[in-house]
């Protein structure tokens, strides 16, 4: 019997998890899918091209070894926890990774395998939890060619393993479950399409048909027509300099009305914008196409003690519950990082108007029109 070692070394895990995955695997929004119809809770193998592997240690390095065998190997006496399952590798591009850790490519040929997952000192790793100076728990993953079959628990020793065996397995989805899932997917797709059409359909703009420029920006911004039917159209006619000036002005007013202009890191950000410089940390964020801001800027705001600045709530719209004025105002600053100046202006004005609340947004929009007479709007 011949064995080939595909990986042998420390593997950084977090949240007790590692994964083996084929590069072509398409992730599902059902996080329980790998455990459907299983009896073991240590090696989730219900998805072709993916294995979910649980460890005792929560965060840190564990010992990990992956082997490929010609035939079924013997089970070593060392291993306290042992489970088996079937695994299908769609391609020869599998990799091993700890959750949120680096991935290691594995020379595992495409095909059908039986996989055995073994653990040593899993309970000790669980008790340590994290931050160990040396490796405590170790794991072995063995593959050999085999027909598909049900998973099984071979050895069950520790309380840590028992917990995952009890917690992770899920019942097999019935035909009714699958039909309901497909119906939910179709409904979600229809809702997404309806929202897209709402943003770009000229009928929602009243008597004025939006320009291509405004229609494109409205995919990523609040087009403002519900606050002022003329404002978005007029902004779409402005050049880059005017739009950047509007975005900065809106950010400054949002910061002032919410009192976040008292925070040093906000003062620094507004100063950078006035100088035409990029937003500094913690406002720097991921690529604009993601439309997601890094968590650090929100963490900074959430960390403010109530005695630092007042944190009143506002009603930002008829269908929006009361929310912290500071949290509504902050996106007006973040909007200035958008690469498209029209998208930036629309989002900054929208956030600033919301920060003024239902009682004050009209006065804010009136001041905007007087401050920028080139817009040609009446107050």
GROMACS .gro file of N, CA, C and O in nm, residues 152-264:
model
  452
  152UNK      N    1  -1.995   0.784   0.864
  152UNK     CA    2  -2.007   0.710   0.989
  152UNK      C    3  -1.910   0.762   1.093
  152UNK      O    4  -1.809   0.825   1.059
  153UNK      N    5  -1.944   0.739   1.218
  153UNK     CA    6  -1.855   0.770   1.331
  153UNK      C    7  -1.784   0.642   1.370
  153UNK      O    8  -1.848   0.544   1.407
  154UNK      N    9  -1.651   0.641   1.362
  154UNK     CA   10  -1.572   0.522   1.393
  154UNK      C   11  -1.530   0.523   1.539
  154UNK      O   12  -1.542   0.422   1.610
  155UNK      N   13  -1.480   0.637   1.586
  155UNK     CA   14  -1.443   0.653   1.727
  155UNK      C   15  -1.497   0.786   1.777
  155UNK      O   16  -1.487   0.887   1.709
  156UNK      N   17  -1.549   0.783   1.899
  156UNK     CA   18  -1.605   0.902   1.960
  156UNK      C   19  -1.563   0.901   2.107
  156UNK      O   20  -1.609   0.818   2.185
  157UNK      N   21  -1.475   0.995   2.142
  157UNK     CA   22  -1.412   0.989   2.274
  157UNK      C   23  -1.440   1.112   2.360
  157UNK      O   24  -1.482   1.101   2.475
  158UNK      N   25  -1.416   1.231   2.305
  158UNK     CA   26  -1.414   1.352   2.387
  158UNK      C   27  -1.548   1.423   2.390
  158UNK      O   28  -1.634   1.404   2.304
  159UNK      N   29  -1.565   1.510   2.491
  159UNK     CA   30  -1.684   1.595   2.500
  159UNK      C   31  -1.689   1.694   2.384
  159UNK      O   32  -1.796   1.727   2.333
  160UNK      N   33  -1.572   1.744   2.341
  160UNK     CA   34  -1.567   1.840   2.231
  160UNK      C   35  -1.621   1.778   2.102
  160UNK      O   36  -1.701   1.837   2.031
  161UNK      N   37  -1.577   1.654   2.073
  161UNK     CA   38  -1.626   1.587   1.953
  161UNK      C   39  -1.775   1.555   1.966
  161UNK      O   40  -1.851   1.569   1.870
  162UNK      N   41  -1.817   1.514   2.085
  162UNK     CA   42  -1.958   1.481   2.106
  162UNK      C   43  -2.047   1.602   2.079
  162UNK      O   44  -2.157   1.589   2.024
  163UNK      N   45  -1.998   1.719   2.118
  163UNK     CA   46  -2.078   1.840   2.094
  163UNK      C   47  -2.103   1.861   1.945
  163UNK      O   48  -2.216   1.885   1.903
  164UNK      N   49  -1.996   1.850   1.863
  164UNK     CA   50  -2.013   1.872   1.720
  164UNK      C   51  -2.095   1.761   1.656
  164UNK      O   52  -2.174   1.787   1.563
  165UNK      N   53  -2.082   1.637   1.704
  165UNK     CA   54  -2.164   1.529   1.651
  165UNK      C   55  -2.312   1.554   1.678
  165UNK      O   56  -2.398   1.517   1.599
  166UNK      N   57  -2.342   1.614   1.792
  166UNK     CA   58  -2.481   1.644   1.826
  166UNK      C   59  -2.532   1.770   1.759
  166UNK      O   60  -2.651   1.781   1.727
  167UNK      N   61  -2.442   1.867   1.736
  167UNK     CA   62  -2.484   2.000   1.691
  167UNK      C   63  -2.490   2.013   1.539
  167UNK      O   64  -2.582   2.077   1.485
  168UNK      N   65  -2.396   1.955   1.466
  168UNK     CA   66  -2.382   1.985   1.323
  168UNK      C   67  -2.474   1.908   1.229
  168UNK      O   68  -2.527   1.968   1.134
  169UNK      N   69  -2.495   1.777   1.246
  169UNK     CA   70  -2.575   1.704   1.147
  169UNK      C   71  -2.715   1.761   1.129
  169UNK      O   72  -2.779   1.807   1.224
  170UNK      N   73  -2.761   1.760   1.004
  170UNK     CA   74  -2.892   1.813   0.967
  170UNK      C   75  -2.972   1.705   0.893
  170UNK      O   76  -2.914   1.623   0.821
  171UNK      N   77  -3.105   1.707   0.906
  171UNK     CA   78  -3.186   1.611   0.830
  171UNK      C   79  -3.172   1.634   0.680
  171UNK      O   80  -3.148   1.746   0.635
  172UNK      N   81  -3.186   1.527   0.604
  172UNK     CA   82  -3.184   1.537   0.459
  172UNK      C   83  -3.302   1.622   0.412
  172UNK      O   84  -3.411   1.616   0.470
  173UNK      N   85  -3.279   1.705   0.313
  173UNK     CA   86  -3.388   1.786   0.259
  173UNK      C   87  -3.487   1.698   0.183
  173UNK      O   88  -3.447   1.615   0.102
  174UNK      N   89  -3.615   1.719   0.210
  174UNK     CA   90  -3.719   1.646   0.138
  174UNK      C   91  -3.747   1.713   0.004
  174UNK      O   92  -3.699   1.824  -0.023
  175UNK      N   93  -3.825   1.648  -0.079
  175UNK     CA   94  -3.864   1.707  -0.207
  175UNK      C   95  -3.939   1.838  -0.185
  175UNK      O   96  -3.921   1.934  -0.260
  176UNK      N   97  -4.022   1.842  -0.080
  176UNK     CA   98  -4.095   1.965  -0.048
  176UNK      C   99  -3.999   2.076  -0.006
  176UNK      O  100  -4.017   2.193  -0.043
  177UNK      N  101  -3.896   2.039   0.073
  177UNK     CA  102  -3.796   2.138   0.114
  177UNK      C  103  -3.725   2.197  -0.008
  177UNK      O  104  -3.704   2.318  -0.017
  178UNK      N  105  -3.685   2.109  -0.101
  178UNK     CA  106  -3.614   2.155  -0.220
  178UNK      C  107  -3.702   2.244  -0.306
  178UNK      O  108  -3.657   2.345  -0.360
  179UNK      N  109  -3.830   2.209  -0.318
  179UNK     CA  110  -3.922   2.291  -0.397
  179UNK      C  111  -3.941   2.428  -0.333
  179UNK      O  112  -3.943   2.531  -0.402
  180UNK      N  113  -3.953   2.428  -0.199
  180UNK     CA  114  -3.970   2.556  -0.129
  180UNK      C  115  -3.846   2.642  -0.143
  180UNK      O  116  -3.855   2.765  -0.158
  181UNK      N  117  -3.729   2.578  -0.140
  181UNK     CA  118  -3.603   2.654  -0.156
  181UNK      C  119  -3.597   2.719  -0.293
  181UNK      O  120  -3.561   2.836  -0.307
  182UNK      N  121  -3.633   2.643  -0.397
  182UNK     CA  122  -3.632   2.699  -0.532
  182UNK      C  123  -3.731   2.813  -0.545
  182UNK      O  124  -3.705   2.913  -0.613
  183UNK      N  125  -3.845   2.800  -0.480
  183UNK     CA  126  -3.946   2.907  -0.484
  183UNK      C  127  -3.893   3.033  -0.417
  183UNK      O  128  -3.914   3.144  -0.468
  184UNK      N  129  -3.822   3.017  -0.304
  184UNK     CA  130  -3.764   3.133  -0.236
  184UNK      C  131  -3.657   3.199  -0.322
  184UNK      O  132  -3.647   3.322  -0.326
  185UNK      N  133  -3.578   3.117  -0.391
  185UNK     CA  134  -3.475   3.173  -0.478
  185UNK      C  135  -3.537   3.253  -0.592
  185UNK      O  136  -3.490   3.361  -0.627
  186UNK      N  137  -3.644   3.198  -0.650
  186UNK     CA  138  -3.711   3.270  -0.758
  186UNK      C  139  -3.774   3.400  -0.708
  186UNK      O  140  -3.766   3.504  -0.775
  187UNK      N  141  -3.833   3.393  -0.588
  187UNK     CA  142  -3.896   3.513  -0.532
  187UNK      C  143  -3.790   3.620  -0.504
  187UNK      O  144  -3.813   3.739  -0.529
  188UNK      N  145  -3.674   3.578  -0.452
  188UNK     CA  146  -3.567   3.674  -0.425
  188UNK      C  147  -3.516   3.736  -0.554
  188UNK      O  148  -3.488   3.857  -0.560
  189UNK      N  149  -3.503   3.654  -0.659
  189UNK     CA  150  -3.457   3.706  -0.788
  189UNK      C  151  -3.559   3.805  -0.846
  189UNK      O  152  -3.522   3.909  -0.902
  190UNK      N  153  -3.687   3.773  -0.831
  190UNK     CA  154  -3.791   3.863  -0.881
  190UNK      C  155  -3.791   3.994  -0.803
  190UNK      O  156  -3.810   4.102  -0.861
  191UNK      N  157  -3.770   3.985  -0.671
  191UNK     CA  158  -3.765   4.106  -0.589
  191UNK      C  159  -3.646   4.193  -0.628
  191UNK      O  160  -3.657   4.315  -0.638
  192UNK      N  161  -3.531   4.129  -0.651
  192UNK     CA  162  -3.411   4.203  -0.692
  192UNK      C  163  -3.433   4.271  -0.826
  192UNK      O  164  -3.395   4.386  -0.846
  193UNK      N  165  -3.497   4.200  -0.919
  193UNK     CA  166  -3.525   4.258  -1.050
  193UNK      C  167  -3.623   4.374  -1.038
  193UNK      O  168  -3.608   4.478  -1.104
  194UNK      N  169  -3.724   4.358  -0.950
  194UNK     CA  170  -3.821   4.465  -0.931
  194UNK      C  171  -3.756   4.590  -0.874
  194UNK      O  172  -3.787   4.702  -0.913
  195UNK      N  173  -3.662   4.569  -0.780
  195UNK     CA  174  -3.592   4.683  -0.721
  195UNK      C  175  -3.506   4.752  -0.825
  195UNK      O  176  -3.498   4.874  -0.832
  196UNK      N  177  -3.441   4.672  -0.910
  196UNK     CA  178  -3.358   4.729  -1.016
  196UNK      C  179  -3.445   4.811  -1.112
  196UNK      O  180  -3.410   4.924  -1.148
  197UNK      N  181  -3.560   4.757  -1.149
  197UNK     CA  182  -3.648   4.830  -1.239
  197UNK      C  183  -3.701   4.957  -1.174
  197UNK      O  184  -3.722   5.058  -1.241
  198UNK      N  185  -3.724   4.950  -1.042
  198UNK     CA  186  -3.771   5.070  -0.972
  198UNK      C  187  -3.669   5.182  -0.982
  198UNK      O  188  -3.705   5.300  -0.994
  199UNK      N  189  -3.542   5.145  -0.979
  199UNK     CA  190  -3.438   5.247  -0.984
  199UNK      C  191  -3.421   5.306  -1.124
  199UNK      O  192  -3.387   5.424  -1.137
  200UNK      N  193  -3.441   5.226  -1.226
  200UNK     CA  194  -3.409   5.274  -1.361
  200UNK      C  195  -3.533   5.303  -1.446
  200UNK      O  196  -3.522   5.363  -1.552
  201UNK      N  197  -3.652   5.260  -1.400
  201UNK     CA  198  -3.773   5.280  -1.480
  201UNK      C  199  -3.810   5.428  -1.482
  201UNK      O  200  -3.831   5.488  -1.376
  202UNK      N  201  -3.820   5.488  -1.599
  202UNK     CA  202  -3.855   5.631  -1.606
  202UNK      C  203  -3.988   5.665  -1.539
  202UNK      O  204  -4.009   5.779  -1.498
  203UNK      N  205  -4.078   5.568  -1.526
  203UNK     CA  206  -4.208   5.599  -1.467
  203UNK      C  207  -4.197   5.646  -1.323
  203UNK      O  208  -4.285   5.718  -1.275
  204UNK      N  209  -4.093   5.603  -1.251
  204UNK     CA  210  -4.082   5.643  -1.111
  204UNK      C  211  -4.030   5.786  -1.099
  204UNK      O  212  -4.026   5.840  -0.988
  205UNK      N  213  -3.991   5.847  -1.209
  205UNK     CA  214  -3.932   5.981  -1.205
  205UNK      C  215  -4.034   6.090  -1.234
  205UNK      O  216  -3.998   6.205  -1.250
  206UNK      N  217  -4.161   6.052  -1.242
  206UNK     CA  218  -4.262   6.154  -1.269
  206UNK      C  219  -4.260   6.197  -1.415
  206UNK      O  220  -4.247   6.115  -1.506
  207UNK      N  221  -4.267   6.329  -1.437
  207UNK     CA  222  -4.277   6.381  -1.573
  207UNK      C  223  -4.142   6.389  -1.644
  207UNK      O  224  -4.137   6.412  -1.765
  208UNK      N  225  -4.032   6.372  -1.571
  208UNK     CA  226  -3.900   6.388  -1.631
  208UNK      C  227  -3.832   6.253  -1.648
  208UNK      O  228  -3.820   6.176  -1.551
  209UNK      N  229  -3.789   6.224  -1.767
  209UNK     CA  230  -3.716   6.100  -1.793
  209UNK      C  231  -3.570   6.118  -1.755
  209UNK      O  232  -3.507   6.216  -1.797
  210UNK      N  233  -3.513   6.029  -1.675
  210UNK     CA  234  -3.374   6.046  -1.634
  210UNK      C  235  -3.277   6.026  -1.750
  210UNK      O  236  -3.301   5.946  -1.840
  211UNK      N  237  -3.168   6.099  -1.746
  211UNK     CA  238  -3.063   6.080  -1.845
  211UNK      C  239  -2.993   5.947  -1.820
  211UNK      O  240  -3.007   5.885  -1.714
  212UNK      N  241  -2.916   5.903  -1.919
  212UNK     CA  242  -2.840   5.779  -1.902
  212UNK      C  243  -2.744   5.791  -1.784
  212UNK      O  244  -2.722   5.694  -1.710
  213UNK      N  245  -2.687   5.910  -1.767
  213UNK     CA  246  -2.592   5.931  -1.657
  213UNK      C  247  -2.662   5.915  -1.521
  213UNK      O  248  -2.610   5.849  -1.431
  214UNK      N  249  -2.781   5.972  -1.507
  214UNK     CA  250  -2.854   5.963  -1.382
  214UNK      C  251  -2.904   5.821  -1.358
  214UNK      O  252  -2.899   5.769  -1.247
  215UNK      N  253  -2.948   5.757  -1.465
  215UNK     CA  254  -2.998   5.621  -1.452
  215UNK      C  255  -2.886   5.528  -1.405
  215UNK      O  256  -2.907   5.439  -1.321
  216UNK      N  257  -2.766   5.547  -1.458
  216UNK     CA  258  -2.652   5.464  -1.419
  216UNK      C  259  -2.615   5.489  -1.273
  216UNK      O  260  -2.589   5.395  -1.197
  217UNK      N  261  -2.614   5.616  -1.231
  217UNK     CA  262  -2.579   5.648  -1.093
  217UNK      C  263  -2.684   5.597  -0.996
  217UNK      O  264  -2.652   5.557  -0.883
  218UNK      N  265  -2.811   5.595  -1.038
  218UNK     CA  266  -2.920   5.553  -0.950
  218UNK      C  267  -2.912   5.405  -0.914
  218UNK      O  268  -2.977   5.362  -0.820
  219UNK      N  269  -2.833   5.328  -0.988
  219UNK     CA  270  -2.815   5.188  -0.951
  219UNK      C  271  -2.738   5.175  -0.822
  219UNK      O  272  -2.749   5.074  -0.752
  220UNK      N  273  -2.658   5.276  -0.787
  220UNK     CA  274  -2.572   5.269  -0.669
  220UNK      C  275  -2.596   5.383  -0.572
  220UNK      O  276  -2.517   5.406  -0.482
  221UNK      N  277  -2.704   5.456  -0.590
  221UNK     CA  278  -2.727   5.573  -0.506
  221UNK      C  279  -2.876   5.598  -0.490
  221UNK      O  280  -2.957   5.552  -0.571
  222UNK      N  281  -2.911   5.672  -0.385
  222UNK     CA  282  -3.047   5.719  -0.370
  222UNK      C  283  -3.068   5.835  -0.467
  222UNK      O  284  -3.003   5.939  -0.454
  223UNK      N  285  -3.156   5.822  -0.565
  223UNK     CA  286  -3.168   5.927  -0.666
  223UNK      C  287  -3.240   6.053  -0.618
  223UNK      O  288  -3.253   6.147  -0.695
  224UNK      N  289  -3.290   6.055  -0.494
  224UNK     CA  290  -3.342   6.177  -0.430
  224UNK      C  291  -3.476   6.225  -0.483
  224UNK      O  292  -3.528   6.326  -0.435
  225UNK      N  293  -3.535   6.156  -0.582
  225UNK     CA  294  -3.657   6.211  -0.640
  225UNK      C  295  -3.772   6.218  -0.540
  225UNK      O  296  -3.863   6.299  -0.554
  226UNK      N  297  -3.768   6.134  -0.436
  226UNK     CA  298  -3.873   6.138  -0.336
  226UNK      C  299  -3.858   6.260  -0.244
  226UNK      O  300  -3.956   6.305  -0.185
  227UNK      N  301  -3.734   6.311  -0.231
  227UNK     CA  302  -3.712   6.430  -0.150
  227UNK      C  303  -3.735   6.557  -0.230
  227UNK      O  304  -3.791   6.655  -0.181
  228UNK      N  305  -3.689   6.557  -0.353
  228UNK     CA  306  -3.704   6.672  -0.442
  228UNK      C  307  -3.701   6.620  -0.585
  228UNK      O  308  -3.596   6.573  -0.632
  229UNK      N  309  -3.809   6.628  -0.658
  229UNK     CA  310  -3.815   6.566  -0.791
  229UNK      C  311  -3.720   6.627  -0.893
  229UNK      O  312  -3.683   6.561  -0.990
  230UNK      N  313  -3.679   6.754  -0.873
  230UNK     CA  314  -3.591   6.820  -0.971
  230UNK      C  315  -3.443   6.802  -0.939
  230UNK      O  316  -3.359   6.805  -1.030
  231UNK      N  317  -3.410   6.787  -0.811
  231UNK     CA  318  -3.270   6.789  -0.769
  231UNK      C  319  -3.184   6.684  -0.839
  231UNK      O  320  -3.075   6.717  -0.888
  232UNK      N  321  -3.224   6.557  -0.846
  232UNK     CA  322  -3.134   6.459  -0.910
  232UNK      C  323  -3.107   6.490  -1.057
  232UNK      O  324  -2.996   6.470  -1.105
  233UNK      N  325  -3.208   6.539  -1.128
  233UNK     CA  326  -3.189   6.572  -1.269
  233UNK      C  327  -3.090   6.687  -1.285
  233UNK      O  328  -3.005   6.686  -1.376
  234UNK      N  329  -3.103   6.788  -1.199
  234UNK     CA  330  -3.013   6.903  -1.207
  234UNK      C  331  -2.870   6.862  -1.172
  234UNK      O  332  -2.773   6.904  -1.238
  235UNK      N  333  -2.855   6.781  -1.068
  235UNK     CA  334  -2.720   6.735  -1.033
  235UNK      C  335  -2.656   6.657  -1.146
  235UNK      O  336  -2.535   6.667  -1.170
  236UNK      N  337  -2.736   6.580  -1.219
  236UNK     CA  338  -2.683   6.499  -1.330
  236UNK      C  339  -2.631   6.584  -1.444
  236UNK      O  340  -2.559   6.534  -1.531
  237UNK      N  341  -2.665   6.713  -1.445
  237UNK     CA  342  -2.618   6.804  -1.550
  237UNK      C  343  -2.491   6.879  -1.513
  237UNK      O  344  -2.435   6.951  -1.596
  238UNK      N  345  -2.446   6.861  -1.386
  238UNK     CA  346  -2.332   6.939  -1.338
  238UNK      C  347  -2.199   6.871  -1.370
  238UNK      O  348  -2.192   6.749  -1.387
  239UNK      N  349  -2.095   6.954  -1.373
  239UNK     CA  350  -1.962   6.899  -1.399
  239UNK      C  351  -1.903   6.843  -1.269
  239UNK      O  352  -1.960   6.856  -1.161
  240UNK      N  353  -1.787   6.782  -1.281
  240UNK     CA  354  -1.722   6.713  -1.170
  240UNK      C  355  -1.695   6.807  -1.053
  240UNK      O  356  -1.717   6.770  -0.936
  241UNK      N  357  -1.647   6.927  -1.081
  241UNK     CA  358  -1.611   7.019  -0.974
  241UNK      C  359  -1.732   7.059  -0.890
  241UNK      O  360  -1.725   7.065  -0.767
  242UNK      N  361  -1.844   7.087  -0.955
  242UNK     CA  362  -1.965   7.125  -0.881
  242UNK      C  363  -2.013   7.008  -0.797
  242UNK      O  364  -2.049   7.024  -0.679
  243UNK      N  365  -2.012   6.889  -0.854
  243UNK     CA  366  -2.059   6.772  -0.780
  243UNK      C  367  -1.971   6.743  -0.660
  243UNK      O  368  -2.020   6.707  -0.552
  244UNK      N  369  -1.840   6.758  -0.675
  244UNK     CA  370  -1.751   6.736  -0.561
  244UNK      C  371  -1.775   6.841  -0.453
  244UNK      O  372  -1.768   6.811  -0.333
  245UNK      N  373  -1.802   6.964  -0.494
  245UNK     CA  374  -1.831   7.070  -0.396
  245UNK      C  375  -1.960   7.040  -0.321
  245UNK      O  376  -1.969   7.061  -0.199
  246UNK      N  377  -2.061   6.991  -0.392
  246UNK     CA  378  -2.187   6.955  -0.329
  246UNK      C  379  -2.167   6.840  -0.230
  246UNK      O  380  -2.219   6.841  -0.117
  247UNK      N  381  -2.088   6.740  -0.269
  247UNK     CA  382  -2.063   6.625  -0.182
  247UNK      C  383  -1.993   6.668  -0.054
  247UNK      O  384  -2.030   6.623   0.056
  248UNK      N  385  -1.893   6.753  -0.066
  248UNK     CA  386  -1.821   6.800   0.052
  248UNK      C  387  -1.912   6.884   0.140
  248UNK      O  388  -1.914   6.868   0.263
  249UNK      N  389  -1.988   6.973   0.079
  249UNK     CA  390  -2.080   7.058   0.156
  249UNK      C  391  -2.180   6.974   0.234
  249UNK      O  392  -2.207   6.999   0.351
  250UNK      N  393  -2.235   6.872   0.169
  250UNK     CA  394  -2.331   6.785   0.236
  250UNK      C  395  -2.266   6.709   0.351
  250UNK      O  396  -2.325   6.693   0.459
  251UNK      N  397  -2.142   6.662   0.329
  251UNK     CA  398  -2.072   6.591   0.436
  251UNK      C  399  -2.047   6.681   0.557
  251UNK      O  400  -2.064   6.640   0.672
  252UNK      N  401  -2.007   6.805   0.531
  252UNK     CA  402  -1.983   6.899   0.640
  252UNK      C  403  -2.110   6.928   0.718
  252UNK      O  404  -2.109   6.935   0.842
  253UNK      N  405  -2.222   6.943   0.648
  253UNK     CA  406  -2.348   6.972   0.716
  253UNK      C  407  -2.398   6.850   0.794
  253UNK      O  408  -2.452   6.865   0.905
  254UNK      N  409  -2.379   6.732   0.739
  254UNK     CA  410  -2.418   6.611   0.811
  254UNK      C  411  -2.336   6.596   0.939
  254UNK      O  412  -2.388   6.561   1.046
  255UNK      N  413  -2.205   6.623   0.928
  255UNK     CA  414  -2.119   6.612   1.046
  255UNK      C  415  -2.156   6.715   1.151
  255UNK      O  416  -2.155   6.687   1.272
  256UNK      N  417  -2.190   6.837   1.107
  256UNK     CA  418  -2.223   6.943   1.202
  256UNK      C  419  -2.355   6.916   1.274
  256UNK      O  420  -2.364   6.929   1.397
  257UNK      N  421  -2.458   6.877   1.200
  257UNK     CA  422  -2.589   6.859   1.262
  257UNK      C  423  -2.590   6.740   1.357
  257UNK      O  424  -2.667   6.735   1.453
  258UNK      N  425  -2.501   6.643   1.333
  258UNK     CA  426  -2.494   6.524   1.419
  258UNK      C  427  -2.386   6.533   1.525
  258UNK      O  428  -2.371   6.442   1.607
  259UNK      N  429  -2.307   6.642   1.523
  259UNK     CA  430  -2.199   6.667   1.619
  259UNK      C  431  -2.079   6.574   1.604
  259UNK      O  432  -1.990   6.576   1.687
  260UNK      N  433  -2.075   6.493   1.496
  260UNK     CA  434  -1.954   6.412   1.480
  260UNK      C  435  -1.836   6.496   1.433
  260UNK      O  436  -1.723   6.447   1.430
  261UNK      N  437  -1.863   6.623   1.399
  261UNK     CA  438  -1.751   6.711   1.365
  261UNK      C  439  -1.669   6.746   1.488
  261UNK      O  440  -1.567   6.816   1.478
  262UNK      N  441  -1.708   6.698   1.605
  262UNK     CA  442  -1.629   6.715   1.725
  262UNK      C  443  -1.525   6.604   1.743
  262UNK      O  444  -1.439   6.613   1.830
  263UNK      N  445  -1.535   6.500   1.662
  263UNK     CA  446  -1.445   6.386   1.675
  263UNK      C  447  -1.319   6.410   1.594
  263UNK      O  448  -1.327   6.443   1.475
  264UNK      N  449  -1.202   6.392   1.652
  264UNK     CA  450  -1.076   6.421   1.580
  264UNK      C  451  -1.063   6.346   1.448
  264UNK      O  452  -1.015   6.403   1.350
   0.00000   0.00000   0.00000
